[in-house]
GROMACS .gro file of N, CA and C in nm:
model
  531
    1MET      N    1  -2.824 -12.246  -2.255
    1MET     CA    2  -2.843 -12.218  -2.115
    1MET      C    3  -2.796 -12.338  -2.033
    2PRO      N    4  -2.749 -12.316  -1.911
    2PRO     CA    5  -2.698 -12.425  -1.829
    2PRO      C    6  -2.808 -12.526  -1.795
    3GLY      N    7  -2.765 -12.651  -1.781
    3GLY     CA    8  -2.856 -12.755  -1.737
    3GLY      C    9  -2.967 -12.787  -1.834
    4GLY      N   10  -2.952 -12.757  -1.961
    4GLY     CA   11  -3.057 -12.786  -2.057
    4GLY      C   12  -3.181 -12.701  -2.038
    5ARG      N   13  -3.165 -12.591  -1.971
    5ARG     CA   14  -3.280 -12.506  -1.939
    5ARG      C   15  -3.352 -12.457  -2.062
    6ASN      N   16  -3.280 -12.444  -2.175
    6ASN     CA   17  -3.345 -12.394  -2.296
    6ASN      C   18  -3.450 -12.491  -2.348
    7LEU      N   19  -3.451 -12.614  -2.299
    7LEU     CA   20  -3.553 -12.710  -2.339
    7LEU      C   21  -3.672 -12.711  -2.242
    8ASP      N   22  -3.658 -12.642  -2.131
    8ASP     CA   23  -3.763 -12.635  -2.029
    8ASP      C   24  -3.885 -12.562  -2.085
    9GLU      N   25  -4.003 -12.620  -2.062
    9GLU     CA   26  -4.125 -12.561  -2.118
    9GLU      C   27  -4.150 -12.419  -2.067
   10GLY      N   28  -4.123 -12.395  -1.940
   10GLY     CA   29  -4.140 -12.260  -1.884
   10GLY      C   30  -4.050 -12.159  -1.953
   11TYR      N   31  -3.928 -12.202  -1.980
   11TYR     CA   32  -3.836 -12.114  -2.050
   11TYR      C   33  -3.886 -12.084  -2.191
   12LEU      N   34  -3.935 -12.186  -2.259
   12LEU     CA   35  -3.984 -12.166  -2.396
   12LEU      C   36  -4.102 -12.069  -2.399
   13VAL      N   37  -4.190 -12.078  -2.300
   13VAL     CA   38  -4.302 -11.985  -2.291
   13VAL      C   39  -4.251 -11.844  -2.268
   14ARG      N   40  -4.155 -11.831  -2.176
   14ARG     CA   41  -4.097 -11.699  -2.146
   14ARG      C   42  -4.027 -11.642  -2.269
   15ARG      N   43  -3.953 -11.726  -2.340
   15ARG     CA   44  -3.884 -11.680  -2.461
   15ARG      C   45  -3.985 -11.630  -2.564
   16ARG      N   46  -4.093 -11.706  -2.582
   16ARG     CA   47  -4.196 -11.666  -2.677
   16ARG      C   48  -4.257 -11.531  -2.636
   17GLN      N   49  -4.279 -11.511  -2.508
   17GLN     CA   50  -4.336 -11.384  -2.460
   17GLN      C   51  -4.243 -11.267  -2.489
   18PHE      N   52  -4.115 -11.283  -2.458
   18PHE     CA   53  -4.020 -11.174  -2.481
   18PHE      C   54  -4.003 -11.146  -2.630
   19GLU      N   55  -4.006 -11.251  -2.711
   19GLU     CA   56  -3.993 -11.232  -2.855
   19GLU      C   57  -4.118 -11.163  -2.912
   20ARG      N   58  -4.235 -11.199  -2.864
   20ARG     CA   59  -4.357 -11.129  -2.908
   20ARG      C   60  -4.354 -10.983  -2.865
   21GLN      N   61  -4.305 -10.960  -2.744
   21GLN     CA   62  -4.293 -10.823  -2.695
   21GLN      C   63  -4.198 -10.743  -2.785
   22ALA      N   64  -4.087 -10.804  -2.821
   22ALA     CA   65  -3.990 -10.738  -2.910
   22ALA      C   66  -4.053 -10.709  -3.045
   23GLU      N   67  -4.131 -10.804  -3.096
   23GLU     CA   68  -4.199 -10.783  -3.224
   23GLU      C   69  -4.295 -10.664  -3.216
   24GLY      N   70  -4.367 -10.654  -3.106
   24GLY     CA   71  -4.457 -10.541  -3.086
   24GLY      C   72  -4.382 -10.409  -3.082
   25TYR      N   73  -4.270 -10.408  -3.012
   25TYR     CA   74  -4.190 -10.285  -3.007
   25TYR      C   75  -4.141 -10.246  -3.146
   26LEU      N   76  -4.101 -10.343  -3.226
   26LEU     CA   77  -4.057 -10.312  -3.361
   26LEU      C   78  -4.171 -10.254  -3.444
   27GLU      N   79  -4.290 -10.310  -3.428
   27GLU     CA   80  -4.406 -10.257  -3.501
   27GLU      C   81  -4.436 -10.114  -3.461
   28LEU      N   82  -4.403 -10.079  -3.338
   28LEU     CA   83  -4.426  -9.943  -3.288
   28LEU      C   84  -4.309  -9.849  -3.317
   29GLY      N   85  -4.206  -9.901  -3.384
   29GLY     CA   86  -4.090  -9.818  -3.416
   29GLY      C   87  -4.001  -9.793  -3.295
   30MET      N   88  -3.993  -9.891  -3.206
   30MET     CA   89  -3.915  -9.878  -3.084
   30MET      C   90  -3.808  -9.988  -3.077
   31PRO      N   91  -3.708  -9.983  -3.166
   31PRO     CA   92  -3.609 -10.091  -3.171
   31PRO      C   93  -3.525 -10.105  -3.044
   32GLU      N   94  -3.499  -9.995  -2.974
   32GLU     CA   95  -3.421 -10.005  -2.850
   32GLU      C   96  -3.494 -10.092  -2.749
   33HIS      N   97  -3.626 -10.072  -2.738
   33HIS     CA   98  -3.706 -10.151  -2.645
   33HIS      C   99  -3.711 -10.298  -2.688
   34ALA      N  100  -3.714 -10.321  -2.818
   34ALA     CA  101  -3.712 -10.459  -2.869
   34ALA      C  102  -3.583 -10.528  -2.825
   35LEU      N  103  -3.471 -10.459  -2.837
   35LEU     CA  104  -3.344 -10.518  -2.795
   35LEU      C  105  -3.342 -10.545  -2.645
   36GLU      N  106  -3.401 -10.455  -2.567
   36GLU     CA  107  -3.407 -10.474  -2.422
   36GLU      C  108  -3.489 -10.599  -2.389
   37SER      N  109  -3.600 -10.619  -2.457
   37SER     CA  110  -3.682 -10.739  -2.433
   37SER      C  111  -3.605 -10.865  -2.465
   38LEU      N  112  -3.536 -10.865  -2.578
   38LEU     CA  113  -3.461 -10.983  -2.619
   38LEU      C  114  -3.341 -11.008  -2.527
   39ALA      N  115  -3.282 -10.901  -2.474
   39ALA     CA  116  -3.167 -10.915  -2.385
   39ALA      C  117  -3.205 -10.988  -2.256
   40ARG      N  118  -3.330 -10.983  -2.217
   40ARG     CA  119  -3.376 -11.053  -2.096
   40ARG      C  120  -3.359 -11.204  -2.107
   41LEU      N  121  -3.336 -11.251  -2.228
   41LEU     CA  122  -3.319 -11.394  -2.249
   41LEU      C  123  -3.172 -11.437  -2.236
   42GLY      N  124  -3.084 -11.341  -2.214
   42GLY     CA  125  -2.945 -11.373  -2.184
   42GLY      C  126  -2.847 -11.374  -2.298
   43GLY      N  127  -2.888 -11.343  -2.419
   43GLY     CA  128  -2.795 -11.339  -2.531
   43GLY      C  129  -2.855 -11.403  -2.654
   44ILE      N  130  -2.796 -11.374  -2.770
   44ILE     CA  131  -2.855 -11.422  -2.894
   44ILE      C  132  -2.850 -11.574  -2.906
   45GLU      N  133  -2.758 -11.638  -2.834
   45GLU     CA  134  -2.753 -11.785  -2.840
   45GLU      C  135  -2.879 -11.849  -2.782
   46ASN      N  136  -2.958 -11.772  -2.709
   46ASN     CA  137  -3.081 -11.824  -2.648
   46ASN      C  138  -3.206 -11.789  -2.728
   47LEU      N  139  -3.191 -11.723  -2.840
   47LEU     CA  140  -3.307 -11.681  -2.920
   47LEU      C  141  -3.347 -11.789  -3.019
   48SER      N  142  -3.475 -11.793  -3.048
   48SER     CA  143  -3.526 -11.881  -3.153
   48SER      C  144  -3.486 -11.821  -3.288
   49PRO      N  145  -3.504 -11.892  -3.397
   49PRO     CA  146  -3.476 -11.832  -3.528
   49PRO      C  147  -3.553 -11.701  -3.550
   50MET      N  148  -3.680 -11.696  -3.506
   50MET     CA  149  -3.756 -11.571  -3.520
   50MET      C  150  -3.699 -11.463  -3.428
   51GLY      N  151  -3.657 -11.502  -3.310
   51GLY     CA  152  -3.595 -11.407  -3.219
   51GLY      C  153  -3.466 -11.349  -3.277
   52LEU      N  154  -3.389 -11.433  -3.344
   52LEU     CA  155  -3.268 -11.385  -3.412
   52LEU      C  156  -3.303 -11.283  -3.519
   53TYR      N  157  -3.409 -11.311  -3.593
   53TYR     CA  158  -3.455 -11.217  -3.696
   53TYR      C  159  -3.494 -11.084  -3.631
   54LEU      N  160  -3.571 -11.090  -3.524
   54LEU     CA  161  -3.615 -10.968  -3.455
   54LEU      C  162  -3.495 -10.890  -3.401
   55HIS      N  163  -3.397 -10.961  -3.348
   55HIS     CA  164  -3.275 -10.897  -3.297
   55HIS      C  165  -3.203 -10.824  -3.411
   56GLY      N  166  -3.187 -10.894  -3.523
   56GLY     CA  167  -3.122 -10.832  -3.639
   56GLY      C  168  -3.200 -10.714  -3.692
   57GLU      N  169  -3.333 -10.727  -3.696
   57GLU     CA  170  -3.418 -10.617  -3.743
   57GLU      C  171  -3.404 -10.494  -3.654
   58ALA      N  172  -3.402 -10.515  -3.523
   58ALA     CA  173  -3.387 -10.402  -3.431
   58ALA      C  174  -3.254 -10.332  -3.455
   59LEU      N  175  -3.148 -10.408  -3.471
   59LEU     CA  176  -3.018 -10.348  -3.499
   59LEU      C  177  -3.018 -10.277  -3.634
   60ARG      N  178  -3.083 -10.337  -3.732
   60ARG     CA  179  -3.091 -10.274  -3.865
   60ARG      C  180  -3.163 -10.141  -3.856
   61GLU      N  181  -3.275 -10.139  -3.783
   61GLU     CA  182  -3.351 -10.015  -3.769
   61GLU      C  183  -3.272  -9.907  -3.696
   62LEU      N  184  -3.176  -9.948  -3.614
   62LEU     CA  185  -3.090  -9.853  -3.544
   62LEU      C  186  -2.966  -9.817  -3.626
   63HIS      N  187  -2.962  -9.863  -3.751
   63HIS     CA  188  -2.850  -9.838  -3.844
   63HIS      C  189  -2.720  -9.901  -3.795
   64ARG      N  190  -2.732 -10.008  -3.719
   64ARG     CA  191  -2.617 -10.084  -3.670
   64ARG      C  192  -2.603 -10.207  -3.759
   65TYR      N  193  -2.577 -10.179  -3.887
   65TYR     CA  194  -2.582 -10.282  -3.991
   65TYR      C  195  -2.482 -10.396  -3.970
   66GLU      N  196  -2.359 -10.360  -3.937
   66GLU     CA  197  -2.256 -10.462  -3.917
   66GLU      C  198  -2.296 -10.556  -3.803
   67GLU      N  199  -2.345 -10.501  -3.693
   67GLU     CA  200  -2.388 -10.582  -3.579
   67GLU      C  201  -2.507 -10.672  -3.614
   68ALA      N  202  -2.593 -10.624  -3.700
   68ALA     CA  203  -2.714 -10.699  -3.735
   68ALA      C  204  -2.683 -10.825  -3.815
   69LEU      N  205  -2.572 -10.827  -3.885
   69LEU     CA  206  -2.542 -10.937  -3.977
   69LEU      C  207  -2.540 -11.074  -3.909
   70ASP      N  208  -2.480 -11.086  -3.793
   70ASP     CA  209  -2.468 -11.216  -3.727
   70ASP      C  210  -2.606 -11.277  -3.700
   71SER      N  211  -2.693 -11.199  -3.636
   71SER     CA  212  -2.828 -11.248  -3.604
   71SER      C  213  -2.906 -11.281  -3.731
   72LEU      N  214  -2.897 -11.194  -3.830
   72LEU     CA  215  -2.973 -11.215  -3.954
   72LEU      C  216  -2.921 -11.336  -4.032
   73GLU      N  217  -2.789 -11.355  -4.034
   73GLU     CA  218  -2.734 -11.471  -4.103
   73GLU      C  219  -2.781 -11.600  -4.036
   74LYS      N  220  -2.778 -11.603  -3.903
   74LYS     CA  221  -2.825 -11.722  -3.830
   74LYS      C  222  -2.974 -11.745  -3.853
   75SER      N  223  -3.050 -11.638  -3.854
   75SER     CA  224  -3.193 -11.650  -3.878
   75SER      C  225  -3.222 -11.703  -4.018
   76ALA      N  226  -3.153 -11.648  -4.117
   76ALA     CA  227  -3.173 -11.692  -4.256
   76ALA      C  228  -3.138 -11.840  -4.272
   77GLN      N  229  -3.034 -11.883  -4.203
   77GLN     CA  230  -2.994 -12.023  -4.210
   77GLN      C  231  -3.098 -12.112  -4.144
   78ALA      N  232  -3.154 -12.067  -4.032
   78ALA     CA  233  -3.250 -12.148  -3.957
   78ALA      C  234  -3.391 -12.143  -4.016
   79LEU      N  235  -3.418 -12.041  -4.097
   79LEU     CA  236  -3.550 -12.024  -4.160
   79LEU      C  237  -3.534 -12.024  -4.312
   80PRO      N  238  -3.497 -12.136  -4.371
   80PRO     CA  239  -3.463 -12.139  -4.514
   80PRO      C  240  -3.578 -12.108  -4.609
   81LYS      N  241  -3.700 -12.107  -4.561
   81LYS     CA  242  -3.816 -12.078  -4.647
   81LYS      C  243  -3.870 -11.938  -4.625
   82SER      N  244  -3.801 -11.857  -4.546
   82SER     CA  245  -3.847 -11.721  -4.517
   82SER      C  246  -3.763 -11.619  -4.592
   83VAL      N  247  -3.830 -11.525  -4.658
   83VAL     CA  248  -3.757 -11.420  -4.730
   83VAL      C  249  -3.722 -11.301  -4.640
   84ASP      N  250  -3.791 -11.287  -4.527
   84ASP     CA  251  -3.768 -11.170  -4.442
   84ASP      C  252  -3.624 -11.156  -4.395
   85PRO      N  253  -3.564 -11.262  -4.341
   85PRO     CA  254  -3.423 -11.246  -4.301
   85PRO      C  255  -3.332 -11.214  -4.419
   86LEU      N  256  -3.362 -11.268  -4.536
   86LEU     CA  257  -3.280 -11.241  -4.654
   86LEU      C  258  -3.292 -11.096  -4.699
   87LEU      N  259  -3.414 -11.041  -4.694
   87LEU     CA  260  -3.432 -10.900  -4.727
   87LEU      C  261  -3.350 -10.811  -4.634
   88SER      N  262  -3.359 -10.840  -4.505
   88SER     CA  263  -3.286 -10.759  -4.407
   88SER      C  264  -3.136 -10.776  -4.421
   89LEU      N  265  -3.093 -10.899  -4.447
   89LEU     CA  266  -2.951 -10.925  -4.470
   89LEU      C  267  -2.900 -10.844  -4.589
   90ALA      N  268  -2.974 -10.849  -4.699
   90ALA     CA  269  -2.934 -10.775  -4.819
   90ALA      C  270  -2.923 -10.626  -4.788
   91TRP      N  271  -3.020 -10.574  -4.714
   91TRP     CA  272  -3.020 -10.432  -4.674
   91TRP      C  273  -2.889 -10.399  -4.600
   92CYS      N  274  -2.853 -10.485  -4.506
   92CYS     CA  275  -2.732 -10.461  -4.426
   92CYS      C  276  -2.605 -10.480  -4.509
   93TYR      N  277  -2.605 -10.582  -4.596
   93TYR     CA  278  -2.488 -10.601  -4.683
   93TYR      C  279  -2.465 -10.479  -4.771
   94LYS      N  280  -2.572 -10.425  -4.827
   94LYS     CA  281  -2.557 -10.306  -4.912
   94LYS      C  282  -2.492 -10.193  -4.832
   95ARG      N  283  -2.539 -10.173  -4.712
   95ARG     CA  284  -2.492 -10.060  -4.631
   95ARG      C  285  -2.357 -10.085  -4.565
   96THR      N  286  -2.304 -10.206  -4.582
   96THR     CA  287  -2.168 -10.235  -4.537
   96THR      C  288  -2.078 -10.265  -4.658
   97SER      N  289  -2.121 -10.213  -4.774
   97SER     CA  290  -2.044 -10.220  -4.899
   97SER      C  291  -2.014 -10.362  -4.946
   98ARG      N  292  -2.112 -10.450  -4.928
   98ARG     CA  293  -2.099 -10.589  -4.976
   98ARG      C  294  -2.212 -10.616  -5.075
   99ILE      N  295  -2.206 -10.545  -5.187
   99ILE     CA  296  -2.314 -10.548  -5.285
   99ILE      C  297  -2.336 -10.687  -5.341
  100GLU      N  298  -2.231 -10.759  -5.372
  100GLU     CA  299  -2.248 -10.894  -5.429
  100GLU      C  300  -2.317 -10.987  -5.330
  101MET      N  301  -2.292 -10.970  -5.202
  101MET     CA  302  -2.361 -11.052  -5.101
  101MET      C  303  -2.509 -11.014  -5.094
  102ALA      N  304  -2.538 -10.885  -5.113
  102ALA     CA  305  -2.678 -10.840  -5.118
  102ALA      C  306  -2.748 -10.903  -5.238
  103VAL      N  307  -2.679 -10.905  -5.351
  103VAL     CA  308  -2.733 -10.968  -5.472
  103VAL      C  309  -2.763 -11.116  -5.445
  104ASP      N  310  -2.669 -11.185  -5.384
  104ASP     CA  311  -2.688 -11.327  -5.354
  104ASP      C  312  -2.810 -11.350  -5.265
  105CYS      N  313  -2.829 -11.264  -5.165
  105CYS     CA  314  -2.947 -11.278  -5.077
  105CYS      C  315  -3.076 -11.262  -5.155
  106MET      N  316  -3.081 -11.165  -5.245
  106MET     CA  317  -3.203 -11.144  -5.322
  106MET      C  318  -3.229 -11.258  -5.419
  107ILE      N  319  -3.125 -11.315  -5.475
  107ILE     CA  320  -3.143 -11.431  -5.562
  107ILE      C  321  -3.201 -11.547  -5.482
  108ARG      N  322  -3.148 -11.569  -5.363
  108ARG     CA  323  -3.202 -11.676  -5.275
  108ARG      C  324  -3.348 -11.647  -5.241
  109ALA      N  325  -3.380 -11.521  -5.211
  109ALA     CA  326  -3.518 -11.486  -5.177
  109ALA      C  327  -3.611 -11.512  -5.295
  110LEU      N  328  -3.567 -11.479  -5.415
  110LEU     CA  329  -3.650 -11.502  -5.533
  110LEU      C  330  -3.669 -11.650  -5.563
  111GLU      N  331  -3.577 -11.734  -5.522
  111GLU     CA  332  -3.595 -11.878  -5.537
  111GLU      C  333  -3.711 -11.926  -5.450
  112ILE      N  334  -3.734 -11.856  -5.340
  112ILE     CA  335  -3.843 -11.891  -5.247
  112ILE      C  336  -3.975 -11.829  -5.291
  113ARG      N  337  -3.971 -11.701  -5.330
  113ARG     CA  338  -4.094 -11.627  -5.363
  113ARG      C  339  -4.075 -11.547  -5.493
  114PRO      N  340  -4.074 -11.611  -5.608
  114PRO     CA  341  -4.049 -11.541  -5.734
  114PRO      C  342  -4.159 -11.445  -5.775
  115GLU      N  343  -4.275 -11.450  -5.711
  115GLU     CA  344  -4.387 -11.364  -5.747
  115GLU      C  345  -4.390 -11.232  -5.671
  116VAL      N  346  -4.290 -11.204  -5.588
  116VAL     CA  347  -4.290 -11.083  -5.505
  116VAL      C  348  -4.215 -10.970  -5.576
  117ALA      N  349  -4.288 -10.865  -5.610
  117ALA     CA  350  -4.230 -10.752  -5.683
  117ALA      C  351  -4.116 -10.686  -5.606
  118LEU      N  352  -4.130 -10.672  -5.476
  118LEU     CA  353  -4.027 -10.607  -5.395
  118LEU      C  354  -3.892 -10.678  -5.409
  119LEU      N  355  -3.895 -10.808  -5.417
  119LEU     CA  356  -3.770 -10.883  -5.430
  119LEU      C  357  -3.702 -10.854  -5.564
  120HIS      N  358  -3.782 -10.850  -5.671
  120HIS     CA  359  -3.726 -10.816  -5.803
  120HIS      C  360  -3.673 -10.672  -5.803
  121TYR      N  361  -3.748 -10.582  -5.742
  121TYR     CA  362  -3.707 -10.441  -5.738
  121TYR      C  363  -3.575 -10.426  -5.661
  122ASN      N  364  -3.568 -10.486  -5.543
  122ASN     CA  365  -3.445 -10.475  -5.464
  122ASN      C  366  -3.327 -10.539  -5.536
  123LEU      N  367  -3.350 -10.654  -5.599
  123LEU     CA  368  -3.242 -10.717  -5.675
  123LEU      C  369  -3.197 -10.625  -5.788
  124ALA      N  370  -3.291 -10.561  -5.856
  124ALA     CA  371  -3.256 -10.467  -5.962
  124ALA      C  372  -3.170 -10.353  -5.907
  125CYS      N  373  -3.205 -10.303  -5.790
  125CYS     CA  374  -3.125 -10.196  -5.726
  125CYS      C  375  -2.982 -10.241  -5.704
  126TYR      N  376  -2.966 -10.359  -5.644
  126TYR     CA  377  -2.833 -10.408  -5.610
  126TYR      C  378  -2.753 -10.442  -5.736
  127LEU      N  379  -2.820 -10.496  -5.837
  127LEU     CA  380  -2.751 -10.526  -5.962
  127LEU      C  381  -2.705 -10.398  -6.031
  128SER      N  382  -2.785 -10.293  -6.024
  128SER     CA  383  -2.745 -10.164  -6.079
  128SER      C  384  -2.618 -10.115  -6.010
  129LEU      N  385  -2.617 -10.122  -5.879
  129LEU     CA  386  -2.500 -10.078  -5.803
  129LEU      C  387  -2.377 -10.163  -5.832
  130ALA      N  388  -2.400 -10.290  -5.867
  130ALA     CA  389  -2.290 -10.381  -5.898
  130ALA      C  390  -2.242 -10.366  -6.042
  131GLY      N  391  -2.307 -10.278  -6.119
  131GLY     CA  392  -2.267 -10.257  -6.259
  131GLY      C  393  -2.318 -10.364  -6.353
  132ARG      N  394  -2.423 -10.433  -6.313
  132ARG     CA  395  -2.479 -10.542  -6.394
  132ARG      C  396  -2.611 -10.495  -6.454
  133LYS      N  397  -2.600 -10.401  -6.550
  133LYS     CA  398  -2.715 -10.331  -6.607
  133LYS      C  399  -2.819 -10.424  -6.669
  134ALA      N  400  -2.776 -10.515  -6.754
  134ALA     CA  401  -2.872 -10.600  -6.825
  134ALA      C  402  -2.957 -10.680  -6.726
  135GLU      N  403  -2.894 -10.738  -6.626
  135GLU     CA  404  -2.968 -10.816  -6.526
  135GLU      C  405  -3.059 -10.724  -6.444
  136ALA      N  406  -3.009 -10.605  -6.412
  136ALA     CA  407  -3.090 -10.509  -6.335
  136ALA      C  408  -3.217 -10.475  -6.411
  137LEU      N  409  -3.206 -10.453  -6.541
  137LEU     CA  410  -3.323 -10.416  -6.621
  137LEU      C  411  -3.423 -10.531  -6.631
  138VAL      N  412  -3.375 -10.654  -6.636
  138VAL     CA  413  -3.465 -10.770  -6.640
  138VAL      C  414  -3.549 -10.774  -6.512
  139HIS      N  415  -3.484 -10.758  -6.398
  139HIS     CA  416  -3.557 -10.767  -6.271
  139HIS      C  417  -3.643 -10.643  -6.246
  140LEU      N  418  -3.597 -10.529  -6.293
  140LEU     CA  419  -3.679 -10.409  -6.279
  140LEU      C  420  -3.806 -10.421  -6.363
  141SER      N  421  -3.791 -10.473  -6.483
  141SER     CA  422  -3.906 -10.494  -6.569
  141SER      C  423  -4.006 -10.591  -6.504
  142ARG      N  424  -3.954 -10.696  -6.444
  142ARG     CA  425  -4.041 -10.794  -6.377
  142ARG      C  426  -4.111 -10.730  -6.257
  143ALA      N  427  -4.041 -10.646  -6.184
  143ALA     CA  428  -4.104 -10.576  -6.071
  143ALA      C  429  -4.219 -10.490  -6.121
  144PHE      N  430  -4.200 -10.421  -6.233
  144PHE     CA  431  -4.307 -10.337  -6.290
  144PHE      C  432  -4.426 -10.422  -6.333
  145GLU      N  433  -4.399 -10.539  -6.391
  145GLU     CA  434  -4.508 -10.629  -6.432
  145GLU      C  435  -4.591 -10.673  -6.312
  146LEU      N  436  -4.525 -10.699  -6.202
  146LEU     CA  437  -4.592 -10.749  -6.082
  146LEU      C  438  -4.661 -10.637  -6.003
  147ASN      N  439  -4.603 -10.517  -6.009
  147ASN     CA  440  -4.660 -10.404  -5.936
  147ASN      C  441  -4.615 -10.274  -6.002
  148ALA      N  442  -4.705 -10.212  -6.076
  148ALA     CA  443  -4.673 -10.092  -6.153
  148ALA      C  444  -4.629  -9.974  -6.067
  149GLU      N  445  -4.661  -9.977  -5.938
  149GLU     CA  446  -4.622  -9.867  -5.850
  149GLU      C  447  -4.471  -9.852  -5.836
  150TYR      N  448  -4.398  -9.959  -5.863
  150TYR     CA  449  -4.252  -9.951  -5.854
  150TYR      C  450  -4.191  -9.861  -5.962
  151ARG      N  451  -4.266  -9.837  -6.069
  151ARG     CA  452  -4.216  -9.750  -6.175
  151ARG      C  453  -4.191  -9.609  -6.120
  152ALA      N  454  -4.284  -9.558  -6.041
  152ALA     CA  455  -4.268  -9.424  -5.983
  152ALA      C  456  -4.150  -9.421  -5.885
  153LEU      N  457  -4.132  -9.527  -5.810
  153LEU     CA  458  -4.020  -9.533  -5.715
  153LEU      C  459  -3.886  -9.533  -5.788
  154ALA      N  460  -3.881  -9.606  -5.898
  154ALA     CA  461  -3.755  -9.619  -5.972
  154ALA      C  462  -3.707  -9.486  -6.029
  155GLU      N  463  -3.802  -9.398  -6.059
  155GLU     CA  464  -3.764  -9.269  -6.118
  155GLU      C  465  -3.671  -9.188  -6.028
  156SER      N  466  -3.686  -9.203  -5.896
  156SER     CA  467  -3.603  -9.124  -5.805
  156SER      C  468  -3.509  -9.209  -5.719
  157GLU      N  469  -3.509  -9.340  -5.740
  157GLU     CA  470  -3.425  -9.430  -5.660
  157GLU      C  471  -3.277  -9.409  -5.693
  158SER      N  472  -3.200  -9.368  -5.593
  158SER     CA  473  -3.058  -9.340  -5.616
  158SER      C  474  -2.978  -9.465  -5.652
  159ASP      N  475  -3.026  -9.583  -5.618
  159ASP     CA  476  -2.955  -9.705  -5.656
  159ASP      C  477  -2.947  -9.722  -5.807
  160PHE      N  478  -3.035  -9.654  -5.879
  160PHE     CA  479  -3.033  -9.663  -6.025
  160PHE      C  480  -2.949  -9.551  -6.089
  161ASP      N  481  -2.884  -9.470  -6.010
  161ASP     CA  482  -2.800  -9.364  -6.065
  161ASP      C  483  -2.693  -9.417  -6.161
  162PRO      N  484  -2.633  -9.534  -6.133
  162PRO     CA  485  -2.533  -9.584  -6.228
  162PRO      C  486  -2.587  -9.613  -6.368
  163ILE      N  487  -2.718  -9.636  -6.380
  163ILE     CA  488  -2.774  -9.668  -6.512
  163ILE      C  489  -2.882  -9.567  -6.554
  164ARG      N  490  -2.901  -9.463  -6.476
  164ARG     CA  491  -3.010  -9.368  -6.500
  164ARG      C  492  -3.007  -9.304  -6.639
  165SER      N  493  -2.891  -9.272  -6.689
  165SER     CA  494  -2.883  -9.205  -6.820
  165SER      C  495  -2.882  -9.305  -6.936
  166ASP      N  496  -2.882  -9.432  -6.905
  166ASP     CA  497  -2.881  -9.535  -7.009
  166ASP      C  498  -3.015  -9.534  -7.083
  167PRO      N  499  -3.013  -9.536  -7.216
  167PRO     CA  500  -3.138  -9.534  -7.295
  167PRO      C  501  -3.231  -9.652  -7.264
  168ASP      N  502  -3.176  -9.769  -7.235
  168ASP     CA  503  -3.259  -9.884  -7.203
  168ASP      C  504  -3.334  -9.863  -7.071
  169PHE      N  505  -3.267  -9.805  -6.973
  169PHE     CA  506  -3.332  -9.774  -6.845
  169PHE      C  507  -3.442  -9.670  -6.867
  170GLN      N  508  -3.411  -9.566  -6.940
  170GLN     CA  509  -3.510  -9.460  -6.964
  170GLN      C  510  -3.629  -9.514  -7.042
  171ALA      N  511  -3.604  -9.601  -7.138
  171ALA     CA  512  -3.715  -9.660  -7.215
  171ALA      C  513  -3.802  -9.747  -7.124
  172LEU      N  514  -3.740  -9.821  -7.035
  172LEU     CA  515  -3.816  -9.906  -6.943
  172LEU      C  516  -3.906  -9.821  -6.853
  173LEU      N  517  -3.857  -9.707  -6.812
  173LEU     CA  518  -3.937  -9.618  -6.727
  173LEU      C  519  -4.039  -9.538  -6.808
  174GLY      N  520  -4.028  -9.546  -6.942
  174GLY     CA  521  -4.121  -9.473  -7.027
  174GLY      C  522  -4.085  -9.325  -7.038
  175LEU      N  523  -3.960  -9.295  -7.013
  175LEU     CA  524  -3.912  -9.156  -7.024
  175LEU      C  525  -3.870  -9.131  -7.168
  176SER      N  526  -3.876  -9.006  -7.208
  176SER     CA  527  -3.830  -8.972  -7.344
  176SER      C  528  -3.679  -8.984  -7.349
  177VAL      N  529  -3.632  -9.047  -7.455
  177VAL     CA  530  -3.489  -9.074  -7.469
  177VAL      C  531  -3.422  -8.965  -7.549
   0.00000   0.00000   0.00000
């Protein structure tokens, strides 16, 4: 912002208010309104790292995956200990046919939070799509160890279609081979 205004305490309070408002709109399933709140700050260059994440999330929820990447990449870089931007980035990379980049995001997320079943499950999905069956099965197995509910999800998850008929996959799911 001109004149160093982004360092002004009043501006920081206002930014925090608009970002909280955007977060509330996202929780209510109103991504368009979240984007409107964030736009009041004059552009993504004026958003905090969390604001960038919220901006990317709103775009992701609107299926504007390509547009979401810039905000999410900046957020992930500015919040190196947060898995949320990485999860959203991976989601968008998958939907823009950049599976290996989605895999990389999930690996980074697991370096931060290796105990989170969702991260192992999503990595298994992306590895399956990338044709990396052995690695996919390792992470899928770990997801099941951490949260058995993922077993039911995996049975119908289309990301596992490339390995669905594989005997190792079926054995892991406990299906008859």
